[in-house]
């Protein structure tokens, strides 16, 4: 989820949290009034009450967003690998992942910002640090115990750092107000954390842009712990490998391509855009409507270049063979005019309502050939009128340009990565597991710059469950 998605999730929660915070504030004020009437001498200022109310509201929002808005989908998952979030963002080259890192810090900035307003004691650094650690560790423990999240060391680090950043900003404000002029020392301290992250992300961008190839999302952010894991192999692994072909696809990780397709389908099918682009992980999503008010969704996946336009209603329309033939002629002409349909595709009709074009190339041919090729499929479920938008248009046709031959490691060398735990699995291995490698094969995977890189696919079983993983195959010279 990106920042826009997070804000979208926060808005429905805000009224509930405000009401709860007001009730708690009212109860607190009531008891405070009783305390004062009975001779209590301690006074609380309007500033303290306001800061307390805002902290209650902040805490409610954080708990709703991080814990209570989630289902019980996690089984005691923990991640003690510090900075694994950075590695995951780097491997995927994901803006959403980077935004989550920033958001985890910004989410806790109000805590450090407001604590100095509560009392003289919380104007010191140490109490703020201790309180921040207690609150974020408490939230992480609540998540893991309720099975509504993962206990992550990265979250504790970023939450605490965000709180300290908020504290430094408030200290700079208070110091400057007291001195009635800008205090450069405290202001400089307040800017240290933001500047450090600007430099970090700018440096990462510079390194990334300097590389020819992109990053592979199949690389794990967290290695498997292979202690106590039995690994068996039921196949022979060659010690040498021949060079294979490298390709590039310019529609992968290319937002301009997604925008180009949206600009193409609007006049073609008389659609009007209803709202701006949304981000959901690697998906970029646009919403459209036709002249009759029917809603359509366009989804472009950055990671593999696949895009889909579909009618949100899902209404079925029965077409005759003659109508399907007419529709085929219309869509083939439209795709050929817009350079979407390779000439050697194979056409078929599925389920009596779906037009489909396929072209397949074997991995062996991909690895050996030294020429451009297309691979994939296009499926269209037409509407009753060929001038209207189709009910579903799914384009997974990739055009890959030959780059050059590249050296690859051998299957035996790739297997060594498995023994080291350097591979991705959704559920991590644990002591006592038995991993059996039954088969390997050369495959290809798109990186974050659209290069079609060679990888090895290993398949087998973990205990008695089917298992597979991908390991990068290109030699690092």
Tab-separated table of C-alpha atoms in Angstrom:
chain	number	residue	atom	x	y	z
A	1	UNK	CA	0.000	0.000	0.000
A	2	UNK	CA	1.306	3.460	-0.918
A	3	UNK	CA	0.809	6.772	0.902
A	4	UNK	CA	-2.411	7.466	-1.017
A	5	UNK	CA	-3.802	4.082	0.012
A	6	UNK	CA	-2.809	4.630	3.637
A	7	UNK	CA	-4.499	8.021	3.720
A	8	UNK	CA	-7.560	6.449	2.123
A	9	UNK	CA	-7.643	3.885	4.942
A	10	UNK	CA	-7.168	6.584	7.587
A	11	UNK	CA	-10.027	8.878	6.565
A	12	UNK	CA	-12.884	6.457	7.464
A	13	UNK	CA	-11.208	5.823	10.847
A	14	UNK	CA	-10.746	9.478	11.748
A	15	UNK	CA	-14.337	10.263	12.926
A	16	UNK	CA	-14.394	7.210	15.236
A	17	UNK	CA	-11.026	8.066	16.724
A	18	UNK	CA	-12.007	11.719	17.271
A	19	UNK	CA	-15.168	10.660	19.126
A	20	UNK	CA	-13.288	8.155	21.306
A	21	UNK	CA	-10.589	10.728	22.058
A	22	UNK	CA	-13.229	13.333	22.976
A	23	UNK	CA	-14.931	10.890	25.342
A	24	UNK	CA	-11.630	10.040	27.026
A	25	UNK	CA	-10.734	13.721	27.236
A	26	UNK	CA	-14.132	14.499	28.755
A	27	UNK	CA	-13.733	11.753	31.370
A	28	UNK	CA	-10.221	12.971	32.171
A	29	UNK	CA	-11.396	16.579	32.500
A	30	UNK	CA	-14.272	15.503	34.753
A	31	UNK	CA	-11.949	13.743	37.168
A	32	UNK	CA	-9.516	16.664	36.985
A	33	UNK	CA	-12.284	19.057	38.049
A	34	UNK	CA	-13.170	16.754	40.964
A	35	UNK	CA	-9.482	16.565	41.881
A	36	UNK	CA	-9.216	20.380	41.972
A	37	UNK	CA	-12.431	20.780	43.994
A	38	UNK	CA	-11.109	18.359	46.612
A	39	UNK	CA	-8.008	20.430	47.111
A	40	UNK	CA	-5.686	19.075	44.474
A	41	UNK	CA	-2.931	21.565	43.834
A	42	UNK	CA	-1.456	20.317	40.582
A	43	UNK	CA	-2.620	22.341	37.583
A	44	UNK	CA	-2.735	21.412	33.927
A	45	UNK	CA	-2.623	24.052	31.248
A	46	UNK	CA	-4.693	24.241	28.083
A	47	UNK	CA	-1.535	23.304	26.181
A	48	UNK	CA	-1.139	20.120	28.233
A	49	UNK	CA	-4.790	19.143	27.769
A	50	UNK	CA	-4.561	19.821	24.032
A	51	UNK	CA	-1.350	17.793	23.710
A	52	UNK	CA	-2.915	14.970	25.739
A	53	UNK	CA	-6.025	14.941	23.550
A	54	UNK	CA	-3.963	14.902	20.348
A	55	UNK	CA	-1.810	12.079	21.707
A	56	UNK	CA	-4.903	10.019	22.528
A	57	UNK	CA	-6.268	10.624	19.024
A	58	UNK	CA	-2.886	9.808	17.476
A	59	UNK	CA	-2.587	6.564	19.424
A	60	UNK	CA	-6.099	5.514	18.433
A	61	UNK	CA	-5.372	6.135	14.752
A	62	UNK	CA	-2.109	4.219	14.932
A	63	UNK	CA	-3.733	1.228	16.643
A	64	UNK	CA	-6.629	1.188	14.185
A	65	UNK	CA	-4.333	1.424	11.201
A	66	UNK	CA	-1.617	-1.011	12.300
A	67	UNK	CA	-3.639	-3.587	14.228
A	68	UNK	CA	-7.421	-3.448	14.531
A	69	UNK	CA	-8.111	-2.806	10.822
A	70	UNK	CA	-6.356	-6.080	9.905
A	71	UNK	CA	-7.560	-9.666	9.942
A	72	UNK	CA	-5.951	-12.444	11.979
A	73	UNK	CA	-3.803	-13.577	9.063
A	74	UNK	CA	-0.371	-13.848	10.690
A	75	UNK	CA	0.892	-16.805	12.707
A	76	UNK	CA	3.373	-15.310	15.125
A	77	UNK	CA	5.649	-13.983	12.371
A	78	UNK	CA	8.755	-12.103	13.500
A	79	UNK	CA	11.526	-10.374	11.579
A	80	UNK	CA	14.633	-9.481	13.548
A	81	UNK	CA	16.653	-8.545	10.433
A	82	UNK	CA	17.348	-4.832	10.720
A	83	UNK	CA	17.138	-2.899	7.423
A	84	UNK	CA	15.502	-5.826	5.571
A	85	UNK	CA	12.867	-3.331	4.398
A	86	UNK	CA	15.544	-1.356	2.574
A	87	UNK	CA	16.819	-4.505	0.868
A	88	UNK	CA	13.285	-5.465	-0.151
A	89	UNK	CA	12.670	-1.982	-1.581
A	90	UNK	CA	15.995	-2.164	-3.436
A	91	UNK	CA	15.358	-5.620	-4.904
A	92	UNK	CA	11.901	-4.642	-6.116
A	93	UNK	CA	12.880	-1.024	-6.793
A	94	UNK	CA	9.490	-0.251	-5.318
A	95	UNK	CA	8.240	3.269	-4.635
A	96	UNK	CA	5.551	1.785	-2.380
A	97	UNK	CA	8.155	0.051	-0.207
A	98	UNK	CA	10.139	3.290	0.120
A	99	UNK	CA	6.971	5.205	0.969
A	100	UNK	CA	6.179	2.711	3.741
A	101	UNK	CA	9.614	3.263	5.261
A	102	UNK	CA	9.023	7.024	5.274
A	103	UNK	CA	5.453	6.601	6.527
A	104	UNK	CA	6.577	4.413	9.447
A	105	UNK	CA	8.751	7.314	10.592
A	106	UNK	CA	6.184	10.043	9.907
A	107	UNK	CA	3.507	8.029	11.740
A	108	UNK	CA	5.433	8.379	15.023
A	109	UNK	CA	6.564	11.982	14.591
A	110	UNK	CA	3.465	13.310	16.462
A	111	UNK	CA	4.492	11.300	19.543
A	112	UNK	CA	7.912	12.964	19.836
A	113	UNK	CA	6.457	16.314	18.750
A	114	UNK	CA	3.735	16.377	21.445
A	115	UNK	CA	5.479	14.745	24.415
A	116	UNK	CA	7.533	17.882	25.303
A	117	UNK	CA	4.246	19.773	25.692
A	118	UNK	CA	2.951	17.409	28.389
A	119	UNK	CA	5.450	18.236	31.141
A	120	UNK	CA	8.927	19.493	31.922
A	121	UNK	CA	10.150	15.894	32.355
A	122	UNK	CA	9.221	14.896	28.803
A	123	UNK	CA	11.190	17.790	27.379
A	124	UNK	CA	14.373	15.773	27.886
A	125	UNK	CA	15.671	13.379	25.257
A	126	UNK	CA	15.937	10.221	27.403
A	127	UNK	CA	12.275	10.077	28.570
A	128	UNK	CA	11.078	10.660	25.002
A	129	UNK	CA	13.344	7.880	23.724
A	130	UNK	CA	12.183	5.444	26.431
A	131	UNK	CA	8.483	6.251	25.915
A	132	UNK	CA	8.859	5.907	22.139
A	133	UNK	CA	10.501	2.498	22.478
A	134	UNK	CA	7.853	1.283	24.942
A	135	UNK	CA	4.976	2.405	22.695
A	136	UNK	CA	6.350	0.953	19.441
A	137	UNK	CA	7.436	-2.333	21.054
A	138	UNK	CA	3.993	-2.556	22.668
A	139	UNK	CA	2.308	-2.098	19.275
A	140	UNK	CA	4.554	-4.723	17.659
A	141	UNK	CA	3.825	-7.205	20.483
A	142	UNK	CA	0.082	-6.521	20.170
A	143	UNK	CA	0.285	-7.228	16.449
A	144	UNK	CA	2.090	-10.534	16.808
A	145	UNK	CA	0.024	-11.760	19.794
A	146	UNK	CA	-3.254	-10.901	18.064
A	147	UNK	CA	-1.972	-12.404	14.782
A	148	UNK	CA	-2.768	-9.099	13.067
A	149	UNK	CA	0.756	-8.226	12.004
A	150	UNK	CA	4.447	-9.040	12.053
A	151	UNK	CA	6.889	-8.153	14.826
A	152	UNK	CA	9.547	-6.305	12.838
A	153	UNK	CA	12.758	-4.763	14.125
A	154	UNK	CA	12.662	-2.376	11.170
A	155	UNK	CA	9.326	-0.949	12.386
A	156	UNK	CA	10.692	-0.395	15.903
A	157	UNK	CA	13.733	1.398	14.467
A	158	UNK	CA	11.758	3.629	12.083
A	159	UNK	CA	8.967	4.394	14.568
A	160	UNK	CA	11.481	5.412	17.234
A	161	UNK	CA	13.528	7.426	14.750
A	162	UNK	CA	10.370	9.214	13.617
A	163	UNK	CA	9.472	10.060	17.217
A	164	UNK	CA	12.981	11.444	17.804
A	165	UNK	CA	12.666	13.505	14.611
A	166	UNK	CA	9.389	14.971	15.917
A	167	UNK	CA	11.007	15.671	19.305
A	168	UNK	CA	13.930	17.516	17.678
A	169	UNK	CA	11.540	19.660	15.643
A	170	UNK	CA	9.567	20.626	18.772
A	171	UNK	CA	12.792	21.365	20.652
A	172	UNK	CA	13.879	23.659	17.829
A	173	UNK	CA	10.518	25.467	17.997
A	174	UNK	CA	10.537	25.816	21.792
A	175	UNK	CA	14.146	26.975	21.890
A	176	UNK	CA	13.580	29.539	19.136
A	177	UNK	CA	10.417	30.827	20.840
A	178	UNK	CA	12.210	31.202	24.174
A	179	UNK	CA	15.122	33.036	22.552
A	180	UNK	CA	12.779	34.984	20.247
A	181	UNK	CA	15.029	34.193	17.321
A	182	UNK	CA	15.928	31.201	15.217
A	183	UNK	CA	18.263	28.871	17.103
A	184	UNK	CA	20.617	27.449	14.477
A	185	UNK	CA	21.974	24.631	16.650
A	186	UNK	CA	18.590	23.094	17.494
A	187	UNK	CA	17.312	23.727	13.966
A	188	UNK	CA	20.365	21.967	12.525
A	189	UNK	CA	19.748	18.972	14.789
A	190	UNK	CA	16.106	18.856	13.689
A	191	UNK	CA	17.206	18.728	10.048
A	192	UNK	CA	19.764	15.945	10.553
A	193	UNK	CA	17.380	12.997	10.195
A	194	UNK	CA	15.507	14.311	7.106
A	195	UNK	CA	18.800	15.245	5.419
A	196	UNK	CA	20.286	11.806	6.202
A	197	UNK	CA	17.381	10.058	4.470
A	198	UNK	CA	17.448	12.430	1.502
A	199	UNK	CA	21.144	11.612	1.051
A	200	UNK	CA	20.464	7.882	1.496
A	201	UNK	CA	17.721	7.738	-1.118
A	202	UNK	CA	19.567	10.072	-3.485
A	203	UNK	CA	22.655	7.861	-3.250
A	204	UNK	CA	20.590	4.735	-3.907
A	205	UNK	CA	19.022	6.404	-6.958
A	206	UNK	CA	22.454	7.394	-8.295
A	207	UNK	CA	23.797	3.846	-7.885
A	208	UNK	CA	20.698	2.394	-9.533
A	209	UNK	CA	20.826	4.746	-12.509
A	210	UNK	CA	24.530	3.984	-13.030
A	211	UNK	CA	23.816	0.267	-13.456
A	212	UNK	CA	22.988	-1.176	-16.857
A	213	UNK	CA	20.668	-3.886	-15.553
A	214	UNK	CA	17.878	-3.512	-13.024
A	215	UNK	CA	17.205	-5.281	-9.739
A	216	UNK	CA	15.568	-8.689	-9.427
A	217	UNK	CA	12.582	-8.971	-7.114
A	218	UNK	CA	13.275	-12.700	-6.667
A	219	UNK	CA	16.272	-11.895	-4.481
A	220	UNK	CA	15.354	-12.376	-0.809
A	221	UNK	CA	15.391	-9.507	1.665
A	222	UNK	CA	15.842	-12.091	4.432
A	223	UNK	CA	17.895	-15.259	3.999
A	224	UNK	CA	16.539	-18.596	5.181
A	225	UNK	CA	17.959	-19.954	8.423
A	226	UNK	CA	19.282	-23.343	7.290
A	227	UNK	CA	20.356	-24.489	10.772
A	228	UNK	CA	18.631	-27.805	11.428
A	229	UNK	CA	17.180	-27.969	7.882
A	230	UNK	CA	17.938	-31.163	5.961
A	231	UNK	CA	18.585	-30.576	2.243
A	232	UNK	CA	18.421	-33.474	-0.223
A	233	UNK	CA	18.924	-33.441	-3.967
A	234	UNK	CA	17.371	-35.951	-6.348
A	235	UNK	CA	18.930	-34.782	-9.606
A	236	UNK	CA	22.368	-34.232	-11.106
A	237	UNK	CA	23.579	-30.651	-11.449
A	238	UNK	CA	26.041	-29.707	-14.219
A	239	UNK	CA	29.219	-27.927	-13.121
A	240	UNK	CA	29.389	-25.755	-16.269
A	241	UNK	CA	26.963	-23.650	-18.297
A	242	UNK	CA	27.019	-22.075	-21.757
A	243	UNK	CA	26.334	-18.354	-22.345
A	244	UNK	CA	22.682	-17.481	-22.986
A	245	UNK	CA	20.831	-14.548	-24.532
A	246	UNK	CA	19.777	-11.430	-22.655
A	247	UNK	CA	16.721	-9.407	-23.743
A	248	UNK	CA	14.946	-6.190	-22.806
A	249	UNK	CA	11.261	-5.259	-22.814
A	250	UNK	CA	10.499	-1.543	-22.840
A	251	UNK	CA	6.983	-1.869	-21.416
A	252	UNK	CA	8.245	-3.285	-18.100
A	253	UNK	CA	8.557	-0.754	-15.230
A	254	UNK	CA	7.579	1.924	-17.713
A	255	UNK	CA	4.779	4.095	-16.403
A	256	UNK	CA	4.758	6.039	-19.668
A	257	UNK	CA	3.679	2.849	-21.436
A	258	UNK	CA	0.723	2.508	-19.075
A	259	UNK	CA	-0.211	6.143	-19.725
A	260	UNK	CA	0.141	5.539	-23.470
A	261	UNK	CA	-2.339	2.659	-23.357
A	262	UNK	CA	-4.849	4.676	-21.302
A	263	UNK	CA	-4.592	7.498	-23.832
A	264	UNK	CA	-5.173	4.965	-26.612
A	265	UNK	CA	-8.222	3.162	-25.206
A	266	UNK	CA	-10.128	6.314	-24.231
A	267	UNK	CA	-10.914	7.539	-27.766
A	268	UNK	CA	-11.014	3.994	-29.156
A	269	UNK	CA	-13.863	2.935	-26.854
A	270	UNK	CA	-15.367	6.342	-25.963
A	271	UNK	CA	-14.290	6.253	-22.314
A	272	UNK	CA	-13.866	9.143	-19.902
A	273	UNK	CA	-11.461	9.054	-16.968
A	274	UNK	CA	-13.283	9.361	-13.626
A	275	UNK	CA	-10.380	9.954	-11.250
A	276	UNK	CA	-6.606	10.041	-11.031
A	277	UNK	CA	-4.247	7.102	-11.039
A	278	UNK	CA	-4.114	4.885	-7.935
A	279	UNK	CA	-1.165	2.818	-6.760
A	280	UNK	CA	-1.550	-0.677	-5.322
A	281	UNK	CA	1.842	-2.350	-4.952
A	282	UNK	CA	3.178	-2.831	-8.469
A	283	UNK	CA	-0.205	-2.007	-10.027
A	284	UNK	CA	-1.168	1.371	-11.456
A	285	UNK	CA	-4.936	1.693	-11.666
A	286	UNK	CA	-7.189	4.092	-13.589
A	287	UNK	CA	-11.010	4.306	-13.475
A	288	UNK	CA	-13.158	5.080	-16.540
A	289	UNK	CA	-16.816	5.316	-17.507
A	290	UNK	CA	-18.554	5.091	-20.877
A	291	UNK	CA	-21.339	7.365	-22.123
A	292	UNK	CA	-23.948	5.150	-20.429
A	293	UNK	CA	-22.255	5.445	-17.051
A	294	UNK	CA	-20.834	1.917	-17.008
A	295	UNK	CA	-17.642	1.716	-14.951
A	296	UNK	CA	-14.360	0.303	-16.265
A	297	UNK	CA	-11.065	-0.328	-14.537
A	298	UNK	CA	-7.672	-0.234	-16.237
A	299	UNK	CA	-4.835	-1.981	-14.402
A	300	UNK	CA	-1.190	-1.846	-15.515
A	301	UNK	CA	1.302	-4.059	-13.671
A	302	UNK	CA	4.731	-2.415	-13.616
A	303	UNK	CA	6.550	-5.653	-12.815
A	304	UNK	CA	5.563	-7.689	-15.873
A	305	UNK	CA	4.009	-5.127	-18.223
A	306	UNK	CA	0.643	-6.905	-18.251
A	307	UNK	CA	-2.419	-4.674	-18.497
A	308	UNK	CA	-6.144	-5.249	-18.312
A	309	UNK	CA	-9.279	-3.238	-19.054
A	310	UNK	CA	-12.475	-4.698	-17.633
A	311	UNK	CA	-16.074	-3.799	-16.909
A	312	UNK	CA	-16.660	-3.653	-13.166
A	313	UNK	CA	-20.246	-4.970	-13.512
A	314	UNK	CA	-19.166	-8.344	-14.910
A	315	UNK	CA	-22.367	-8.558	-16.965
A	316	UNK	CA	-22.397	-11.504	-19.401
A	317	UNK	CA	-23.364	-11.127	-23.058
A	318	UNK	CA	-24.048	-14.061	-25.393
A	319	UNK	CA	-22.693	-13.654	-28.924
A	320	UNK	CA	-23.224	-15.782	-32.028
A	321	UNK	CA	-20.333	-17.194	-34.053
A	322	UNK	CA	-20.979	-14.590	-36.740
A	323	UNK	CA	-20.838	-11.806	-34.153
A	324	UNK	CA	-17.616	-13.204	-32.708
A	325	UNK	CA	-16.100	-13.300	-36.203
A	326	UNK	CA	-17.026	-9.651	-36.719
A	327	UNK	CA	-15.582	-8.782	-33.333
A	328	UNK	CA	-12.365	-10.642	-34.145
A	329	UNK	CA	-11.917	-8.625	-37.337
A	330	UNK	CA	-12.516	-5.370	-35.469
A	331	UNK	CA	-10.078	-6.113	-32.634
A	332	UNK	CA	-7.378	-7.579	-34.882
A	333	UNK	CA	-7.429	-4.447	-37.014
A	334	UNK	CA	-7.376	-2.244	-33.922
A	335	UNK	CA	-4.414	-4.111	-32.407
A	336	UNK	CA	-2.460	-4.261	-35.678
A	337	UNK	CA	-3.004	-0.531	-36.244
A	338	UNK	CA	-1.583	0.117	-32.768
A	339	UNK	CA	1.319	-2.350	-32.986
A	340	UNK	CA	-0.045	-4.674	-30.297
A	341	UNK	CA	-0.466	-7.962	-32.163
A	342	UNK	CA	2.555	-9.904	-33.484
A	343	UNK	CA	2.053	-11.363	-36.937
A	344	UNK	CA	2.591	-15.043	-36.012
A	345	UNK	CA	0.055	-15.377	-33.201
A	346	UNK	CA	-2.367	-18.321	-33.076
A	347	UNK	CA	-6.044	-17.437	-32.761
A	348	UNK	CA	-8.690	-19.421	-30.872
A	349	UNK	CA	-12.149	-19.008	-29.314
A	350	UNK	CA	-12.641	-20.073	-25.707
A	351	UNK	CA	-15.853	-20.630	-23.743
A	352	UNK	CA	-17.820	-19.408	-26.768
A	353	UNK	CA	-17.309	-15.779	-25.721
A	354	UNK	CA	-13.544	-15.154	-25.517
A	355	UNK	CA	-11.202	-14.199	-28.359
A	356	UNK	CA	-7.651	-15.329	-27.718
A	357	UNK	CA	-4.311	-14.840	-29.488
A	358	UNK	CA	-1.247	-16.834	-28.354
A	359	UNK	CA	2.400	-17.056	-29.220
A	360	UNK	CA	4.871	-19.225	-27.324
A	361	UNK	CA	8.624	-19.641	-27.504
A	362	UNK	CA	10.498	-22.351	-25.636
A	363	UNK	CA	13.060	-21.345	-23.016
A	364	UNK	CA	15.699	-23.319	-24.914
A	365	UNK	CA	15.049	-21.243	-28.045
A	366	UNK	CA	15.007	-18.018	-26.021
A	367	UNK	CA	18.387	-18.870	-24.505
A	368	UNK	CA	20.026	-19.853	-27.823
A	369	UNK	CA	18.529	-17.411	-30.336
A	370	UNK	CA	20.008	-13.988	-30.990
A	371	UNK	CA	16.970	-12.127	-32.300
A	372	UNK	CA	13.918	-10.266	-31.054
A	373	UNK	CA	10.867	-12.337	-30.157
A	374	UNK	CA	7.318	-12.037	-28.829
A	375	UNK	CA	5.737	-14.273	-26.241
A	376	UNK	CA	2.453	-14.333	-24.362
A	377	UNK	CA	-1.264	-13.973	-25.033
A	378	UNK	CA	-4.112	-11.530	-25.483
A	379	UNK	CA	-7.659	-12.377	-24.395
A	380	UNK	CA	-10.738	-10.291	-25.173
A	381	UNK	CA	-14.332	-10.807	-24.047
A	382	UNK	CA	-16.237	-8.488	-26.396
A	383	UNK	CA	-19.319	-6.449	-25.640
A	384	UNK	CA	-22.403	-6.661	-27.843
A	385	UNK	CA	-21.310	-3.596	-29.823
A	386	UNK	CA	-17.833	-3.589	-31.335
A	387	UNK	CA	-17.683	0.186	-30.866
A	388	UNK	CA	-18.059	-0.152	-27.109
A	389	UNK	CA	-15.325	-1.080	-24.687
A	390	UNK	CA	-14.910	-4.842	-24.296
A	391	UNK	CA	-16.110	-6.497	-21.120
A	392	UNK	CA	-12.540	-7.670	-20.554
A	393	UNK	CA	-9.304	-7.026	-22.443
A	394	UNK	CA	-6.256	-8.789	-20.993
A	395	UNK	CA	-2.892	-8.117	-22.674
A	396	UNK	CA	0.059	-10.272	-21.584
A	397	UNK	CA	1.870	-10.110	-24.929
A	398	UNK	CA	5.522	-9.204	-24.404
A	399	UNK	CA	7.915	-8.040	-27.107
A	400	UNK	CA	11.519	-8.696	-26.144
A	401	UNK	CA	14.511	-7.138	-27.905
A	402	UNK	CA	17.770	-9.084	-28.113
A	403	UNK	CA	20.667	-7.386	-26.293
A	404	UNK	CA	23.648	-9.765	-26.243
A	405	UNK	CA	24.973	-13.080	-24.966
A	406	UNK	CA	25.813	-13.218	-21.242
A	407	UNK	CA	27.692	-15.681	-19.051
A	408	UNK	CA	25.702	-17.598	-16.434
A	409	UNK	CA	26.673	-19.604	-13.398
A	410	UNK	CA	26.191	-23.369	-13.495
A	411	UNK	CA	23.234	-25.163	-11.885
A	412	UNK	CA	25.673	-26.542	-9.281
A	413	UNK	CA	26.752	-22.993	-8.391
A	414	UNK	CA	23.120	-21.871	-8.201
A	415	UNK	CA	22.381	-24.810	-5.881
A	416	UNK	CA	25.009	-23.450	-3.495
A	417	UNK	CA	22.743	-20.428	-2.961
A	418	UNK	CA	20.044	-22.804	-1.718
A	419	UNK	CA	22.429	-24.378	0.775
A	420	UNK	CA	23.250	-20.881	2.077
A	421	UNK	CA	19.559	-20.000	2.411
A	422	UNK	CA	19.906	-17.236	-0.173
A	423	UNK	CA	16.497	-17.723	-1.818
A	424	UNK	CA	12.938	-16.490	-1.370
A	425	UNK	CA	10.131	-18.429	0.330
A	426	UNK	CA	6.823	-17.042	1.581
A	427	UNK	CA	6.860	-19.235	4.675
A	428	UNK	CA	10.353	-19.451	6.145
A	429	UNK	CA	12.072	-22.755	6.793
A	430	UNK	CA	12.459	-23.887	10.378
A	431	UNK	CA	14.489	-26.442	12.264
A	432	UNK	CA	13.502	-30.011	11.380
A	433	UNK	CA	12.232	-29.214	7.869
A	434	UNK	CA	13.325	-31.430	4.984
A	435	UNK	CA	13.953	-29.642	1.675
A	436	UNK	CA	14.204	-31.932	-1.343
A	437	UNK	CA	15.351	-30.544	-4.714
A	438	UNK	CA	13.864	-32.737	-7.437
A	439	UNK	CA	14.390	-30.692	-10.591
A	440	UNK	CA	16.052	-27.617	-12.027
A	441	UNK	CA	15.574	-25.723	-15.265
A	442	UNK	CA	16.702	-22.526	-16.917
A	443	UNK	CA	14.044	-19.817	-16.913
A	444	UNK	CA	13.778	-16.051	-17.418
A	445	UNK	CA	12.590	-13.231	-15.178
A	446	UNK	CA	12.141	-9.498	-15.766
A	447	UNK	CA	14.226	-7.121	-13.676
A	448	UNK	CA	13.252	-3.597	-12.625
A	449	UNK	CA	14.620	-2.044	-15.836
A	450	UNK	CA	12.772	-4.455	-18.108
A	451	UNK	CA	15.723	-6.745	-18.854
A	452	UNK	CA	14.736	-10.380	-19.358
A	453	UNK	CA	17.390	-12.054	-17.240
A	454	UNK	CA	18.230	-15.771	-17.069
A	455	UNK	CA	17.458	-17.487	-13.757
A	456	UNK	CA	17.319	-21.048	-12.484
A	457	UNK	CA	14.060	-22.530	-11.270
A	458	UNK	CA	14.441	-25.237	-8.617
A	459	UNK	CA	11.412	-27.359	-7.767
A	460	UNK	CA	10.818	-30.063	-5.205
A	461	UNK	CA	9.218	-30.407	-1.787
A	462	UNK	CA	9.465	-28.967	1.694
A	463	UNK	CA	8.472	-31.913	3.838
A	464	UNK	CA	5.526	-33.156	1.749
A	465	UNK	CA	4.443	-29.832	0.271
A	466	UNK	CA	5.324	-28.711	-3.272
A	467	UNK	CA	7.992	-26.045	-3.400
A	468	UNK	CA	9.823	-23.960	-5.973
A	469	UNK	CA	12.113	-20.948	-6.034
A	470	UNK	CA	14.097	-18.846	-8.506
A	471	UNK	CA	17.816	-18.118	-8.235
A	472	UNK	CA	19.603	-15.443	-10.366
A	473	UNK	CA	21.794	-17.070	-13.007
A	474	UNK	CA	23.876	-14.250	-14.456
A	475	UNK	CA	27.563	-14.256	-13.573
A	476	UNK	CA	28.792	-11.230	-11.641
A	477	UNK	CA	32.122	-10.277	-13.173
